[in-house]
């Protein structure tokens, strides 16, 4: 069909639509006709508006499901920070000439991972875009992008201070404008465990008004209201810039989410950091009652070092991780026996990080430390360690690091958990007794 015929054909179709609409309008009362006309125009506009590339839909029984390009997407993810042996947290892996993400991307794809989580982006956006695009274009792995929201600013974050909030907001919105059109982006996470500052456990902050409150609980509540209101403001402004990607509230456990429920209507989902051992307990149903939003478990896991027997224990790590993923699947759509509010998870972490035990001592980064930094009784297999210190920060990797170099990077030594989860994701068994299998949709 040539251009002139196409034009005439389009004009004729438009004319017929106008005639049909006018006929319908003549047959109904004048006031109703005006209402119908506006309704028609509104619906026509809605119909022409494309769906967001990444969106969350609410189904029957209040089940939540993540969609990417209108197809179900269940997050099988990992936290990713490939710092090599001998380097610390300030190392710019984004610009690493060895391009470790290409080594890791291939292994991740073969395992079944479809998502990585980045806590914070680098100063140079070009290097970040290359990593994000390489992972997506070469391996089909999407990226969750985060921002600390100034939580590690020296000497402390100042969320009660307007100038500080404006500085953080500018940083966040610049990030969104910079990366929103990258095809591999999945969603945004605002903050991480920032809520732990409310109770003055870490990075405590205040103001003359807050400091004048003598009741510790009230000070906590005021901080929560200020912080969560700020995160909601960020979410609202992100939506104005980027309608294609959901915004998550990062939070340590369920702590203080009853306050978020009051002031965060613009948050799309909650990203929780949870370390409860083999089971998440009542987490999924409690979130329903506290702050009924879709859930991404954005950090969880198990280390592979037995602090009691003082030796590596890959079996315990694999056992815990498989149990954790089983519960994540149990509470995702379409499993009717669960809460159906979980969109997936990003486990901690892909590779070991040798700098974490003593981040101020570069010499220690050349040795994988076996001394524990903290205690958690939910990881019962080595809780009898000295002083009950059983959580080994340098041993959480699904892949261990060898000092031997391979293709310009520390050789990846895949642990048992890699193979156990690869097989579990292929045919997930949610109940050992009846061998019930279900795959998320």
Coordinates of C-alpha atoms in Angstrom, one line a residue:
X1 CA 0.0 0.0 0.0
X2 CA 1.5 3.4 -1.1
X3 CA 1.6 6.5 1.2
X4 CA -1.4 8.2 -0.4
X5 CA -3.6 5.1 0.0
X6 CA -2.3 4.6 3.6
X7 CA -3.2 8.2 4.4
X8 CA -6.7 8.0 2.9
X9 CA -7.2 4.7 4.7
X10 CA -6.3 6.2 8.1
X11 CA -8.4 9.3 7.4
X12 CA -11.4 7.1 6.6
X13 CA -11.0 5.0 9.7
X14 CA -10.8 8.2 11.8
X15 CA -14.0 9.5 10.1
X16 CA -15.9 6.3 10.8
X17 CA -14.8 6.4 14.5
X18 CA -16.1 10.0 14.8
X19 CA -19.4 9.1 13.1
X20 CA -19.8 6.1 15.4
X21 CA -19.1 8.1 18.5
X22 CA -21.5 10.9 17.5
X23 CA -24.3 8.4 16.8
X24 CA -23.8 6.9 20.3
X25 CA -23.8 10.4 21.9
X26 CA -27.1 11.4 20.3
X27 CA -28.9 8.5 21.8
X28 CA -28.1 9.4 25.4
X29 CA -29.0 12.4 27.6
X30 CA -26.9 15.5 27.2
X31 CA -25.2 15.4 30.6
X32 CA -24.5 11.7 30.3
X33 CA -23.1 12.3 26.8
X34 CA -20.5 14.8 28.1
X35 CA -19.6 12.3 30.9
X36 CA -19.2 9.5 28.3
X37 CA -17.1 11.7 26.0
X38 CA -14.7 12.6 28.8
X39 CA -14.6 8.9 29.8
X40 CA -13.9 7.9 26.3
X41 CA -11.0 10.4 25.9
X42 CA -9.5 9.4 29.2
X43 CA -9.6 5.7 28.4
X44 CA -8.3 6.3 24.9
X45 CA -5.3 8.1 26.5
X46 CA -4.8 5.3 29.0
X47 CA -4.9 2.7 26.2
X48 CA -2.2 4.5 24.3
X49 CA 0.1 4.8 27.3
X50 CA 2.7 2.0 27.3
X51 CA 3.0 -0.2 30.4
X52 CA 6.1 0.3 32.6
X53 CA 8.9 -1.9 31.6
X54 CA 9.2 -3.2 35.1
X55 CA 6.1 -3.2 37.3
X56 CA 4.4 -5.0 40.2
X57 CA 0.9 -6.2 39.9
X58 CA -1.5 -7.2 42.6
X59 CA -3.4 -10.4 42.0
X60 CA -6.2 -12.3 43.6
X61 CA -5.9 -12.8 47.4
X62 CA -3.5 -9.8 47.4
X63 CA -0.7 -11.8 45.8
X64 CA 2.1 -9.8 44.3
X65 CA 4.0 -10.5 41.1
X66 CA 6.9 -8.8 39.4
X67 CA 6.6 -8.3 35.6
X68 CA 9.4 -7.3 33.2
X69 CA 8.2 -6.4 29.7
X70 CA 4.8 -7.8 30.9
X71 CA 6.3 -11.2 31.6
X72 CA 6.7 -12.8 35.1
X73 CA 10.1 -12.2 36.6
X74 CA 11.2 -13.9 39.8
X75 CA 14.4 -12.5 41.3
X76 CA 17.1 -15.1 41.7
X77 CA 19.9 -12.8 42.7
X78 CA 23.1 -12.2 44.5
X79 CA 24.8 -9.2 46.0
X80 CA 27.8 -8.3 43.9
X81 CA 31.1 -6.6 44.9
X82 CA 34.0 -8.4 43.3
X83 CA 36.9 -6.9 45.3
X84 CA 40.1 -8.8 44.6
X85 CA 42.5 -10.3 47.1
X86 CA 44.7 -7.6 48.6
X87 CA 42.2 -4.7 48.0
X88 CA 39.7 -2.9 50.2
X89 CA 36.2 -1.5 50.0
X90 CA 37.4 1.6 48.2
X91 CA 38.7 -0.5 45.2
X92 CA 37.1 0.6 41.9
X93 CA 36.2 -2.8 40.5
X94 CA 34.0 -1.1 37.9
X95 CA 37.2 0.0 36.1
X96 CA 39.1 -3.2 36.6
X97 CA 40.9 -3.9 33.3
X98 CA 40.5 -7.7 34.0
X99 CA 36.7 -7.2 33.7
X100 CA 35.8 -9.7 36.4
X101 CA 32.1 -9.2 35.8
X102 CA 32.5 -11.1 32.5
X103 CA 34.0 -14.1 34.4
X104 CA 31.3 -14.0 37.0
X105 CA 28.5 -13.3 34.6
X106 CA 29.1 -16.5 32.7
X107 CA 29.2 -18.5 36.0
X108 CA 26.1 -16.8 37.3
X109 CA 24.1 -17.5 34.2
X110 CA 25.1 -21.2 34.3
X111 CA 23.9 -21.3 38.0
X112 CA 20.6 -19.7 37.2
X113 CA 21.2 -16.2 38.7
X114 CA 19.2 -13.5 36.8
X115 CA 19.9 -10.4 39.0
X116 CA 22.8 -8.7 40.8
X117 CA 22.5 -6.1 43.5
X118 CA 24.9 -3.1 43.6
X119 CA 24.8 -1.2 46.9
X120 CA 26.2 2.0 45.5
X121 CA 27.4 3.2 42.1
X122 CA 30.8 4.7 41.3
X123 CA 31.7 8.3 40.5
X124 CA 32.3 7.4 36.8
X125 CA 29.0 6.6 35.2
X126 CA 30.6 5.3 32.0
X127 CA 32.3 2.5 33.9
X128 CA 29.1 1.5 35.7
X129 CA 27.1 1.6 32.4
X130 CA 29.6 -0.8 30.9
X131 CA 29.3 -3.3 33.7
X132 CA 25.5 -3.1 33.8
X133 CA 25.2 -3.5 30.0
X134 CA 27.8 -6.3 29.8
X135 CA 25.9 -8.3 32.4
X136 CA 22.6 -7.8 30.6
X137 CA 23.6 -8.0 27.0
X138 CA 26.0 -10.9 27.4
X139 CA 24.4 -12.9 30.2
X140 CA 20.8 -11.7 30.6
X141 CA 21.5 -10.5 34.1
X142 CA 19.6 -7.4 35.3
X143 CA 20.9 -5.0 38.0
X144 CA 19.4 -3.6 41.1
X145 CA 20.9 -0.2 41.8
X146 CA 21.1 1.3 45.3
X147 CA 22.1 4.4 47.2
X148 CA 23.3 4.6 50.8
X149 CA 21.4 7.9 51.3
X150 CA 24.4 9.4 53.0
X151 CA 24.4 6.8 55.8
X152 CA 28.2 6.5 55.9
X153 CA 28.9 10.3 55.8
X154 CA 31.3 11.4 58.5
X155 CA 30.7 11.8 61.3
X156 CA 27.0 10.7 60.9
X157 CA 24.0 11.1 58.6
X158 CA 21.9 14.2 59.4
X159 CA 18.4 13.4 58.2
X160 CA 16.8 16.1 60.3
X161 CA 18.9 18.7 58.5
X162 CA 17.3 20.2 55.4
X163 CA 20.6 20.9 53.6
X164 CA 21.8 17.3 54.1
X165 CA 18.5 15.9 52.8
X166 CA 18.7 18.2 49.7
X167 CA 22.3 17.0 49.1
X168 CA 21.2 13.3 49.3
X169 CA 18.2 14.0 47.1
X170 CA 20.3 15.6 44.4
X171 CA 22.6 12.6 44.4
X172 CA 19.7 10.1 44.2
X173 CA 17.9 11.9 41.4
X174 CA 21.2 12.4 39.4
X175 CA 21.6 8.6 39.7
X176 CA 18.1 7.9 38.4
X177 CA 18.5 10.4 35.5
X178 CA 21.9 8.8 34.6
X179 CA 20.9 5.2 34.6
X180 CA 17.1 5.0 34.1
X181 CA 17.4 4.3 30.3
X182 CA 19.9 1.5 30.7
X183 CA 18.2 -1.7 29.5
X184 CA 19.6 -3.9 32.3
X185 CA 18.2 -1.9 35.2
X186 CA 15.6 -3.7 37.3
X187 CA 14.7 -1.4 40.2
X188 CA 16.1 1.1 42.7
X189 CA 16.8 0.5 46.5
X190 CA 16.8 3.5 48.8
X191 CA 19.1 2.9 51.8
X192 CA 20.1 -0.4 53.4
X193 CA 20.0 -0.7 57.2
X194 CA 19.6 3.0 57.9
X195 CA 16.8 2.3 60.3
X196 CA 19.3 1.0 62.8
X197 CA 20.3 4.6 63.5
X198 CA 16.8 5.4 65.0
X199 CA 17.6 3.5 68.2
X200 CA 21.2 4.9 68.4
X201 CA 22.7 1.5 67.7
X202 CA 24.8 2.8 64.8
X203 CA 25.4 6.2 63.1
X204 CA 23.2 7.9 65.6
X205 CA 21.9 11.3 64.4
X206 CA 19.7 14.0 65.9
X207 CA 18.8 17.7 66.1
X208 CA 18.2 20.1 68.9
X209 CA 14.5 19.1 69.0
X210 CA 15.3 15.3 69.0
X211 CA 18.1 15.7 71.5
X212 CA 15.7 17.5 73.9
X213 CA 13.5 14.4 74.1
X214 CA 14.4 12.4 77.2
X215 CA 12.4 9.2 76.3
X216 CA 14.6 7.0 74.1
X217 CA 11.5 5.4 72.5
X218 CA 10.1 8.7 71.5
X219 CA 13.4 9.8 70.0
X220 CA 13.4 6.6 68.0
X221 CA 9.8 7.3 66.7
X222 CA 10.7 10.9 65.7
X223 CA 13.7 9.8 63.8
X224 CA 11.7 7.1 62.0
X225 CA 9.1 9.6 61.0
X226 CA 11.7 12.0 59.6
X227 CA 13.7 9.4 57.8
X228 CA 10.8 7.4 56.2
X229 CA 9.0 10.6 55.1
X230 CA 12.3 11.6 53.4
X231 CA 12.5 8.2 51.6
X232 CA 8.9 8.6 50.5
X233 CA 9.7 12.0 49.1
X234 CA 12.5 10.5 47.1
X235 CA 10.3 7.7 45.8
X236 CA 7.7 10.3 44.7
X237 CA 10.2 12.4 42.8
X238 CA 11.8 9.3 41.3
X239 CA 8.5 8.3 39.9
X240 CA 8.2 11.7 38.2
X241 CA 11.5 11.1 36.4
X242 CA 11.3 7.4 35.8
X243 CA 8.0 5.5 35.5
X244 CA 9.7 2.3 34.3
X245 CA 11.3 1.0 37.5
X246 CA 9.9 0.4 41.0
X247 CA 11.4 2.0 44.1
X248 CA 12.2 0.0 47.2
X249 CA 12.7 1.0 50.8
X250 CA 15.8 -0.7 52.1
X251 CA 15.4 -1.7 55.8
X252 CA 17.1 -3.8 58.4
X253 CA 14.6 -6.5 59.3
X254 CA 11.0 -5.4 60.1
X255 CA 12.2 -2.8 62.6
X256 CA 10.2 0.4 62.6
X257 CA 8.2 -0.4 59.5
X258 CA 5.0 0.4 61.4
X259 CA 6.2 4.0 61.1
X260 CA 6.9 3.6 57.4
X261 CA 3.4 2.3 57.0
X262 CA 2.1 5.7 58.1
X263 CA 4.2 7.9 55.8
X264 CA 5.4 5.9 52.8
X265 CA 2.5 5.5 50.3
X266 CA 4.8 6.1 47.3
X267 CA 7.1 3.2 48.1
X268 CA 6.6 0.2 45.7
X269 CA 8.2 -2.6 47.6
X270 CA 10.3 -3.3 50.7
X271 CA 13.9 -4.6 50.5
X272 CA 14.8 -6.3 53.7
X273 CA 18.1 -7.4 55.2
X274 CA 17.5 -10.5 57.2
X275 CA 19.8 -13.0 59.0
X276 CA 17.6 -15.5 60.8
X277 CA 19.5 -18.7 60.0
X278 CA 17.8 -21.6 58.1
X279 CA 14.3 -20.1 58.3
X280 CA 12.8 -16.6 58.0
X281 CA 10.1 -17.5 60.6
X282 CA 7.1 -15.3 60.5
X283 CA 8.8 -12.6 58.3
X284 CA 6.4 -12.8 55.3
X285 CA 3.1 -12.8 57.3
X286 CA 4.4 -10.2 59.7
X287 CA 5.2 -7.8 56.8
X288 CA 1.6 -8.3 55.6
X289 CA 0.4 -7.1 59.0
X290 CA 2.9 -4.3 59.5
X291 CA 3.5 -2.7 56.0
X292 CA 1.7 -4.6 53.3
X293 CA 4.1 -4.1 50.4
X294 CA 5.7 -6.6 48.1
X295 CA 8.9 -8.0 49.5
X296 CA 12.4 -8.4 48.1
X297 CA 14.9 -10.0 50.6
X298 CA 17.8 -7.9 49.5
X299 CA 20.4 -9.4 51.8
X300 CA 20.6 -12.8 53.6
X301 CA 22.9 -15.8 53.5
X302 CA 25.2 -18.1 55.4
X303 CA 29.0 -18.1 55.7
X304 CA 31.1 -21.2 54.9
X305 CA 33.4 -21.2 57.9
X306 CA 32.8 -23.1 61.1
X307 CA 34.1 -20.8 63.9
X308 CA 33.8 -23.6 66.5
X309 CA 35.7 -26.3 64.6
X310 CA 37.9 -23.7 63.0
X311 CA 37.6 -25.1 59.5
X312 CA 35.6 -24.4 56.3
X313 CA 32.2 -26.1 56.2
X314 CA 30.7 -25.9 52.7
X315 CA 28.0 -28.4 53.7
X316 CA 26.5 -26.1 56.3
X317 CA 26.5 -23.1 54.0
X318 CA 24.7 -25.1 51.2
X319 CA 22.2 -26.5 53.7
X320 CA 21.3 -23.1 55.1
X321 CA 21.1 -21.4 51.7
X322 CA 18.9 -24.1 50.2
X323 CA 16.5 -23.9 53.2
X324 CA 16.4 -20.1 52.9
X325 CA 15.5 -20.2 49.2
X326 CA 12.9 -22.9 49.8
X327 CA 11.1 -20.5 52.1
X328 CA 11.4 -17.6 49.7
X329 CA 9.7 -19.7 47.0
X330 CA 7.1 -20.9 49.5
X331 CA 6.0 -17.3 50.0
X332 CA 6.0 -16.3 46.4
X333 CA 3.2 -16.4 43.8
X334 CA 1.5 -18.8 42.9
X335 CA 2.1 -20.9 46.1
X336 CA -1.3 -20.5 47.9
X337 CA 0.1 -22.0 51.1
X338 CA 2.4 -19.0 51.6
X339 CA 2.0 -15.3 51.9
X340 CA 2.5 -14.7 48.2
X341 CA 4.2 -11.4 48.8
X342 CA 7.8 -12.3 48.0
X343 CA 9.3 -11.2 44.6
X344 CA 12.6 -13.0 45.1
X345 CA 15.9 -12.3 46.8
X346 CA 19.5 -11.3 46.4
X347 CA 21.7 -13.5 48.6
X348 CA 25.0 -12.3 50.2
X349 CA 27.2 -12.7 48.3
X350 CA 28.9 -13.8 45.1
X351 CA 32.6 -13.8 46.1
X352 CA 34.4 -13.7 49.4
X353 CA 35.8 -10.3 50.5
X354 CA 39.2 -10.6 52.2
X355 CA 39.2 -7.0 53.5
X356 CA 36.1 -7.1 55.8
X357 CA 37.5 -8.3 59.1
X358 CA 40.0 -5.4 59.5
X359 CA 39.2 -2.8 56.9
X360 CA 41.7 -0.4 58.3
X361 CA 44.7 -2.7 57.8
X362 CA 45.8 -3.2 54.1
X363 CA 48.2 -5.9 55.1
X364 CA 45.4 -8.1 56.4
X365 CA 43.6 -7.9 53.1
X366 CA 46.2 -10.4 51.7
X367 CA 45.0 -13.1 54.1
X368 CA 41.6 -14.5 54.5
X369 CA 40.8 -14.0 58.2
X370 CA 39.0 -16.7 60.2
X371 CA 38.2 -14.5 63.2
X372 CA 34.6 -13.7 63.6
X373 CA 33.2 -10.1 63.9
X374 CA 29.7 -10.8 65.4
X375 CA 27.4 -13.5 66.9
X376 CA 24.1 -14.9 65.7
X377 CA 22.5 -17.8 67.5
X378 CA 20.3 -18.6 64.5
X379 CA 23.4 -20.1 62.8
X380 CA 23.6 -22.8 65.4
X381 CA 26.2 -25.1 63.8
X382 CA 29.1 -23.0 65.2
X383 CA 27.5 -20.9 68.0
X384 CA 29.7 -22.7 70.5
X385 CA 32.7 -20.8 69.2
X386 CA 34.7 -18.8 71.7
X387 CA 32.5 -15.9 73.0
X388 CA 29.8 -17.2 70.7
X389 CA 31.4 -15.2 67.8
X390 CA 30.4 -17.3 64.9
X391 CA 29.7 -15.0 61.9
X392 CA 32.7 -14.8 59.5
X393 CA 32.3 -11.8 57.2
X394 CA 35.1 -12.9 54.9
X395 CA 33.5 -16.3 54.1
X396 CA 30.0 -15.6 52.7
X397 CA 30.9 -16.1 49.0
X398 CA 29.2 -18.6 46.8
X399 CA 32.6 -18.5 45.1
X400 CA 35.8 -18.5 47.1
X401 CA 38.8 -16.5 45.8
X402 CA 42.2 -18.1 45.0
X403 CA 45.4 -16.1 45.1
X404 CA 46.1 -17.7 41.7
X405 CA 45.2 -15.4 38.8
X406 CA 43.1 -16.6 35.9
X407 CA 42.2 -14.4 33.0
X408 CA 43.5 -11.3 34.9
X409 CA 41.4 -12.0 38.1
X410 CA 41.6 -14.1 41.2
X411 CA 40.4 -17.6 40.2
X412 CA 36.9 -18.4 41.3
X413 CA 36.6 -21.6 43.3
X414 CA 32.9 -22.5 43.3
X415 CA 31.6 -23.8 46.6
X416 CA 29.0 -26.6 47.1
X417 CA 26.2 -24.1 47.5
X418 CA 26.7 -23.1 43.8
X419 CA 25.8 -26.6 42.6
X420 CA 23.1 -27.2 45.2
X421 CA 21.2 -24.0 44.4
X422 CA 21.7 -24.6 40.6
X423 CA 19.9 -27.9 40.9
X424 CA 17.3 -26.6 43.4
X425 CA 16.3 -23.8 41.1
X426 CA 15.8 -26.2 38.2
X427 CA 13.4 -28.4 40.2
X428 CA 12.5 -26.7 43.5
X429 CA 11.2 -29.0 46.2
X430 CA 9.3 -27.0 48.8
X431 CA 8.3 -29.8 51.1
X432 CA 10.7 -32.7 51.7
X433 CA 7.8 -35.0 53.0
X434 CA 5.6 -34.9 49.9
X435 CA 8.2 -33.8 47.4
X436 CA 6.0 -31.0 46.3
X437 CA 7.5 -29.0 43.4
X438 CA 6.5 -25.5 42.4
X439 CA 8.1 -22.9 40.2
X440 CA 7.4 -19.2 40.7
X441 CA 5.5 -17.4 38.0

